[in-house]
Amino acid sequence: MISMLRATLFLMCLAVPAKAADLTVFAAASLGDAMADLALAWDSETGQSLTLVLAGSSTLARQIDAGAPADVYVSANAAWMDWLSQRGRINPEQRLDVAANRLVLVAHDPAARSEAEITAHTDIQKALGPDGRLAVALPDAVPAGIYAKAALSDLGLWDGLRLAPTDNVRAALALVALGEAPLGVVYATDALAEPRVVVAGVFPATSHPPIRYPAAVVTESTEAETAGDFVDWLTRDVAQGILARNGFLQAMPTP
């Protein structure tokens, strides 16, 4: 009788599927809406939930370097991923580019709507007015700000601009959405996600480095195998479809 009971309990244990371990994903703030959709799809496919930590790529990279518990890091540029790789904080063999983006000028005034390409003749100073400031993520640390500075400098428009710097691109977007700044430089996906702003111009792709989003497994992850599966899944059709619906472009190959 006892042997039969033990066998029954053993079979019952086998019949109950083990729940996959949860993952903690540190992702660039500009991926916020897309990551929420991706988390739902991943949970639907695997039964596994994602804990999302969203902030500027630089902030997240520094937190990971300081030992913050994360399984996957998704950056808005290659530089901060390279920085972590050099410090041994991510696994370079489990790193993939998963999305791309465009850089745009956004405005609070609907009358400023324009899909025209920004050129060296675009008068951003005049559009800002006598007291207006350009909302932009920190240009020396946050990827969106780095791209913005590169693009505006390439076009000869950077010098003399009055800035309203923010910790991440979504904060810059919020300043424009609330009317606290007349213009801002954000990603095309940010503009798509915020109905209170309009695109006032598109920066030429040649005016700044390619905007790529690399994802990688964090070296100290306790769920490295599953984290690797998630990074790979981000390049598959379901995840790429979700990213496309959120305005992201297909990942470009690393040069």
Short mmCIF file of C-alpha atoms in Angstrom, two decimals:
data_model
loop_
_atom_site.label_atom_id
_atom_site.label_comp_id
_atom_site.label_asym_id
_atom_site.label_seq_id
_atom_site.Cartn_x
_atom_site.Cartn_y
_atom_site.Cartn_z
CA MET A 1 0.00 0.00 0.00
CA ILE A 2 2.77 2.43 0.93
CA SER A 3 4.67 1.57 -2.26
CA MET A 4 1.55 2.21 -4.36
CA LEU A 5 1.00 5.56 -2.59
CA ARG A 6 4.58 6.60 -3.25
CA ALA A 7 4.23 5.64 -6.92
CA THR A 8 0.99 7.61 -7.21
CA LEU A 9 2.57 10.70 -5.64
CA PHE A 10 5.58 10.35 -7.96
CA LEU A 11 3.31 10.18 -11.03
CA MET A 12 1.34 13.18 -9.80
CA CYS A 13 4.56 15.16 -9.51
CA LEU A 14 5.50 14.23 -13.06
CA ALA A 15 2.08 15.29 -14.32
CA VAL A 16 2.39 18.83 -12.97
CA PRO A 17 4.51 20.95 -15.35
CA ALA A 18 7.17 23.03 -13.66
CA LYS A 19 6.69 26.76 -14.13
CA ALA A 20 9.53 28.36 -16.03
CA ALA A 21 11.65 30.72 -14.03
CA ASP A 22 10.84 34.42 -14.36
CA LEU A 23 13.26 36.77 -16.11
CA THR A 24 14.20 40.32 -15.26
CA VAL A 25 14.76 42.44 -18.36
CA PHE A 26 16.51 45.81 -18.20
CA ALA A 27 15.44 47.71 -21.33
CA ALA A 28 15.86 51.18 -22.77
CA ALA A 29 12.99 53.54 -21.95
CA SER A 30 12.13 53.95 -25.64
CA LEU A 31 11.19 50.26 -25.73
CA GLY A 32 8.59 50.63 -22.96
CA ASP A 33 5.36 50.09 -24.90
CA ALA A 34 6.86 47.41 -27.12
CA MET A 35 8.36 45.53 -24.17
CA ALA A 36 4.99 45.44 -22.43
CA ASP A 37 3.49 43.81 -25.54
CA LEU A 38 6.47 41.47 -25.88
CA ALA A 39 6.11 40.40 -22.25
CA LEU A 40 2.50 39.39 -22.84
CA ALA A 41 3.43 37.39 -25.94
CA TRP A 42 6.35 35.69 -24.18
CA ASP A 43 4.12 34.77 -21.24
CA SER A 44 1.51 33.39 -23.64
CA GLU A 45 4.08 31.19 -25.40
CA THR A 46 6.12 30.04 -22.41
CA GLY A 47 4.03 30.57 -19.29
CA GLN A 48 6.86 32.74 -18.03
CA SER A 49 6.50 36.31 -16.80
CA LEU A 50 8.95 39.13 -17.37
CA THR A 51 9.87 41.78 -14.84
CA LEU A 52 10.60 44.92 -16.86
CA VAL A 53 12.95 47.63 -15.64
CA LEU A 54 12.83 50.62 -17.98
CA ALA A 55 15.21 53.59 -17.90
CA GLY A 56 17.93 55.28 -19.91
CA SER A 57 20.41 52.79 -21.37
CA SER A 58 23.29 54.45 -19.54
CA THR A 59 21.50 54.25 -16.18
CA LEU A 60 20.68 50.58 -16.67
CA ALA A 61 24.21 49.72 -17.81
CA ARG A 62 25.69 51.33 -14.72
CA GLN A 63 23.22 49.50 -12.49
CA ILE A 64 24.16 46.16 -14.06
CA ASP A 65 27.85 46.98 -13.63
CA ALA A 66 27.13 47.71 -9.97
CA GLY A 67 25.57 44.28 -9.55
CA ALA A 68 21.85 44.90 -10.04
CA PRO A 69 20.04 41.58 -10.61
CA ALA A 70 19.15 41.34 -14.29
CA ASP A 71 18.94 38.50 -16.78
CA VAL A 72 18.74 40.43 -20.06
CA TYR A 73 19.85 43.91 -21.07
CA VAL A 74 18.43 45.67 -24.14
CA SER A 75 20.18 48.91 -25.01
CA ALA A 76 19.24 51.73 -27.37
CA ASN A 77 22.77 51.83 -28.75
CA ALA A 78 25.79 49.58 -29.18
CA ALA A 79 28.13 51.76 -27.11
CA TRP A 80 26.67 50.95 -23.70
CA MET A 81 26.42 47.26 -24.59
CA ASP A 82 30.09 47.37 -25.65
CA TRP A 83 30.93 49.06 -22.34
CA LEU A 84 29.33 46.23 -20.39
CA SER A 85 30.97 43.64 -22.62
CA GLN A 86 34.40 45.14 -21.96
CA ARG A 87 33.72 44.90 -18.24
CA GLY A 88 32.63 41.27 -18.51
CA ARG A 89 29.03 42.01 -17.56
CA ILE A 90 27.29 40.54 -20.62
CA ASN A 91 27.90 37.42 -22.67
CA PRO A 92 29.05 38.53 -26.15
CA GLU A 93 28.11 35.14 -27.59
CA GLN A 94 24.51 35.73 -26.51
CA ARG A 95 24.15 39.20 -28.03
CA LEU A 96 21.93 40.08 -30.99
CA ASP A 97 20.61 43.26 -32.62
CA VAL A 98 16.83 43.05 -32.29
CA ALA A 99 15.46 46.36 -33.64
CA ALA A 100 16.28 49.68 -35.28
CA ASN A 101 14.77 53.16 -35.18
CA ARG A 102 14.69 56.64 -36.74
CA LEU A 103 15.31 60.03 -35.14
CA VAL A 104 12.67 62.77 -35.44
CA LEU A 105 11.93 66.30 -34.32
CA VAL A 106 8.60 66.54 -32.46
CA ALA A 107 6.48 69.58 -31.65
CA HIS A 108 3.64 70.38 -29.27
CA ASP A 109 1.88 72.63 -31.81
CA PRO A 110 -0.17 70.54 -34.31
CA ALA A 111 0.45 73.22 -36.96
CA ALA A 112 4.14 72.24 -36.97
CA ARG A 113 3.39 68.80 -38.40
CA SER A 114 5.77 67.89 -41.24
CA GLU A 115 7.34 64.72 -42.60
CA ALA A 116 10.02 66.72 -44.41
CA GLU A 117 13.65 65.80 -43.93
CA ILE A 118 15.60 68.15 -41.68
CA THR A 119 18.45 69.90 -43.46
CA ALA A 120 21.17 72.43 -42.68
CA HIS A 121 18.65 75.11 -43.63
CA THR A 122 16.03 74.06 -41.03
CA ASP A 123 15.74 76.97 -38.60
CA ILE A 124 15.22 75.22 -35.27
CA GLN A 125 16.28 78.32 -33.35
CA LYS A 126 13.45 80.32 -34.89
CA ALA A 127 10.95 77.52 -34.29
CA LEU A 128 11.89 77.42 -30.61
CA GLY A 129 11.12 81.11 -30.22
CA PRO A 130 12.90 83.57 -27.92
CA ASP A 131 12.45 81.54 -24.72
CA GLY A 132 11.86 77.98 -25.91
CA ARG A 133 14.23 75.10 -25.22
CA LEU A 134 14.81 71.88 -27.14
CA ALA A 135 13.88 68.81 -25.09
CA VAL A 136 16.55 66.16 -25.51
CA ALA A 137 17.91 63.23 -23.52
CA LEU A 138 21.29 63.87 -21.91
CA PRO A 139 23.51 64.36 -24.98
CA ASP A 140 26.69 63.03 -23.39
CA ALA A 141 25.27 59.84 -21.86
CA VAL A 142 21.82 58.75 -23.06
CA PRO A 143 21.68 57.17 -26.55
CA ALA A 144 18.80 59.33 -27.82
CA GLY A 145 20.69 62.44 -26.74
CA ILE A 146 23.92 61.17 -28.26
CA TYR A 147 22.16 60.56 -31.58
CA ALA A 148 20.47 63.97 -31.38
CA LYS A 149 23.75 65.78 -30.79
CA ALA A 150 25.42 63.85 -33.62
CA ALA A 151 22.61 64.63 -36.07
CA LEU A 152 22.30 68.30 -35.20
CA SER A 153 26.08 68.73 -35.25
CA ASP A 154 26.33 67.02 -38.62
CA LEU A 155 23.76 69.46 -40.01
CA GLY A 156 25.46 72.46 -38.39
CA LEU A 157 22.46 73.14 -36.12
CA TRP A 158 23.84 72.21 -32.69
CA ASP A 159 25.79 75.28 -31.62
CA GLY A 160 23.76 77.86 -29.74
CA LEU A 161 20.71 75.69 -29.12
CA ARG A 162 19.01 76.15 -25.75
CA LEU A 163 18.45 72.70 -24.28
CA ALA A 164 16.09 71.11 -21.78
CA PRO A 165 18.07 67.92 -20.99
CA THR A 166 16.35 64.89 -19.46
CA ASP A 167 17.39 61.53 -17.99
CA ASN A 168 15.83 59.52 -20.82
CA VAL A 169 14.04 59.97 -24.13
CA ARG A 170 10.56 59.40 -22.71
CA ALA A 171 11.11 62.28 -20.29
CA ALA A 172 12.07 64.51 -23.23
CA LEU A 173 8.92 63.38 -25.03
CA ALA A 174 6.83 64.23 -21.96
CA LEU A 175 8.16 67.80 -21.87
CA VAL A 176 6.92 68.36 -25.41
CA ALA A 177 3.64 66.51 -24.82
CA LEU A 178 2.90 68.74 -21.82
CA GLY A 179 3.85 71.89 -23.71
CA GLU A 180 6.77 72.62 -21.39
CA ALA A 181 9.10 72.56 -24.38
CA PRO A 182 7.98 73.51 -27.90
CA LEU A 183 10.26 71.01 -29.64
CA GLY A 184 12.15 67.85 -28.82
CA VAL A 185 14.32 65.21 -30.46
CA VAL A 186 13.10 61.67 -29.89
CA TYR A 187 12.81 58.36 -31.71
CA ALA A 188 10.10 57.85 -34.33
CA THR A 189 8.54 55.19 -32.10
CA ASP A 190 8.18 57.70 -29.24
CA ALA A 191 6.33 60.11 -31.50
CA LEU A 192 4.03 57.30 -32.58
CA ALA A 193 3.20 56.44 -28.98
CA GLU A 194 2.31 59.98 -27.86
CA PRO A 195 -0.82 61.59 -29.41
CA ARG A 196 -0.04 65.01 -27.90
CA VAL A 197 2.96 65.58 -30.16
CA VAL A 198 3.40 65.72 -33.92
CA VAL A 199 6.42 64.95 -36.04
CA ALA A 200 7.89 68.24 -37.23
CA GLY A 201 10.73 66.76 -39.27
CA VAL A 202 12.80 63.62 -39.82
CA PHE A 203 16.58 63.54 -39.43
CA PRO A 204 18.51 61.99 -42.32
CA ALA A 205 19.75 58.51 -41.47
CA THR A 206 23.20 59.61 -42.63
CA SER A 207 23.36 62.42 -40.05
CA HIS A 208 23.90 60.09 -37.08
CA PRO A 209 25.17 56.57 -36.34
CA PRO A 210 22.67 53.76 -37.07
CA ILE A 211 20.15 53.42 -34.26
CA ARG A 212 20.33 49.78 -33.27
CA TYR A 213 18.98 47.97 -30.21
CA PRO A 214 21.27 45.14 -29.10
CA ALA A 215 20.06 42.62 -26.54
CA ALA A 216 22.30 40.32 -24.51
CA VAL A 217 22.32 37.93 -21.59
CA VAL A 218 23.79 39.39 -18.41
CA THR A 219 26.78 37.38 -17.20
CA GLU A 220 25.50 37.11 -13.63
CA SER A 221 22.05 35.89 -14.68
CA THR A 222 20.87 32.89 -12.71
CA GLU A 223 18.67 31.91 -15.66
CA ALA A 224 21.22 32.24 -18.46
CA GLU A 225 19.80 29.48 -20.66
CA THR A 226 16.27 30.85 -20.57
CA ALA A 227 17.58 34.40 -20.95
CA GLY A 228 19.41 33.27 -24.07
CA ASP A 229 16.19 31.78 -25.41
CA PHE A 230 14.44 35.11 -24.84
CA VAL A 231 17.15 37.10 -26.65
CA ASP A 232 16.90 34.70 -29.59
CA TRP A 233 13.08 34.90 -29.50
CA LEU A 234 13.29 38.68 -29.90
CA THR A 235 14.63 38.12 -33.43
CA ARG A 236 11.84 35.70 -34.41
CA ASP A 237 8.69 36.49 -36.39
CA VAL A 238 6.27 36.96 -33.46
CA ALA A 239 8.51 39.38 -31.58
CA GLN A 240 9.57 41.21 -34.74
CA GLY A 241 5.90 41.65 -35.66
CA ILE A 242 5.21 43.22 -32.26
CA LEU A 243 8.20 45.53 -32.61
CA ALA A 244 7.05 46.54 -36.11
CA ARG A 245 3.55 47.35 -34.84
CA ASN A 246 5.19 49.65 -32.30
CA GLY A 247 7.04 51.46 -35.09
CA PHE A 248 10.44 49.81 -34.85
CA LEU A 249 12.39 48.90 -37.94
CA GLN A 250 13.93 45.53 -38.61
CA ALA A 251 17.26 45.06 -36.89
CA MET A 252 20.18 46.10 -39.06
CA PRO A 253 23.25 43.87 -39.27
CA THR A 254 26.25 44.90 -37.25
CA PRO A 255 28.81 46.46 -39.63
#
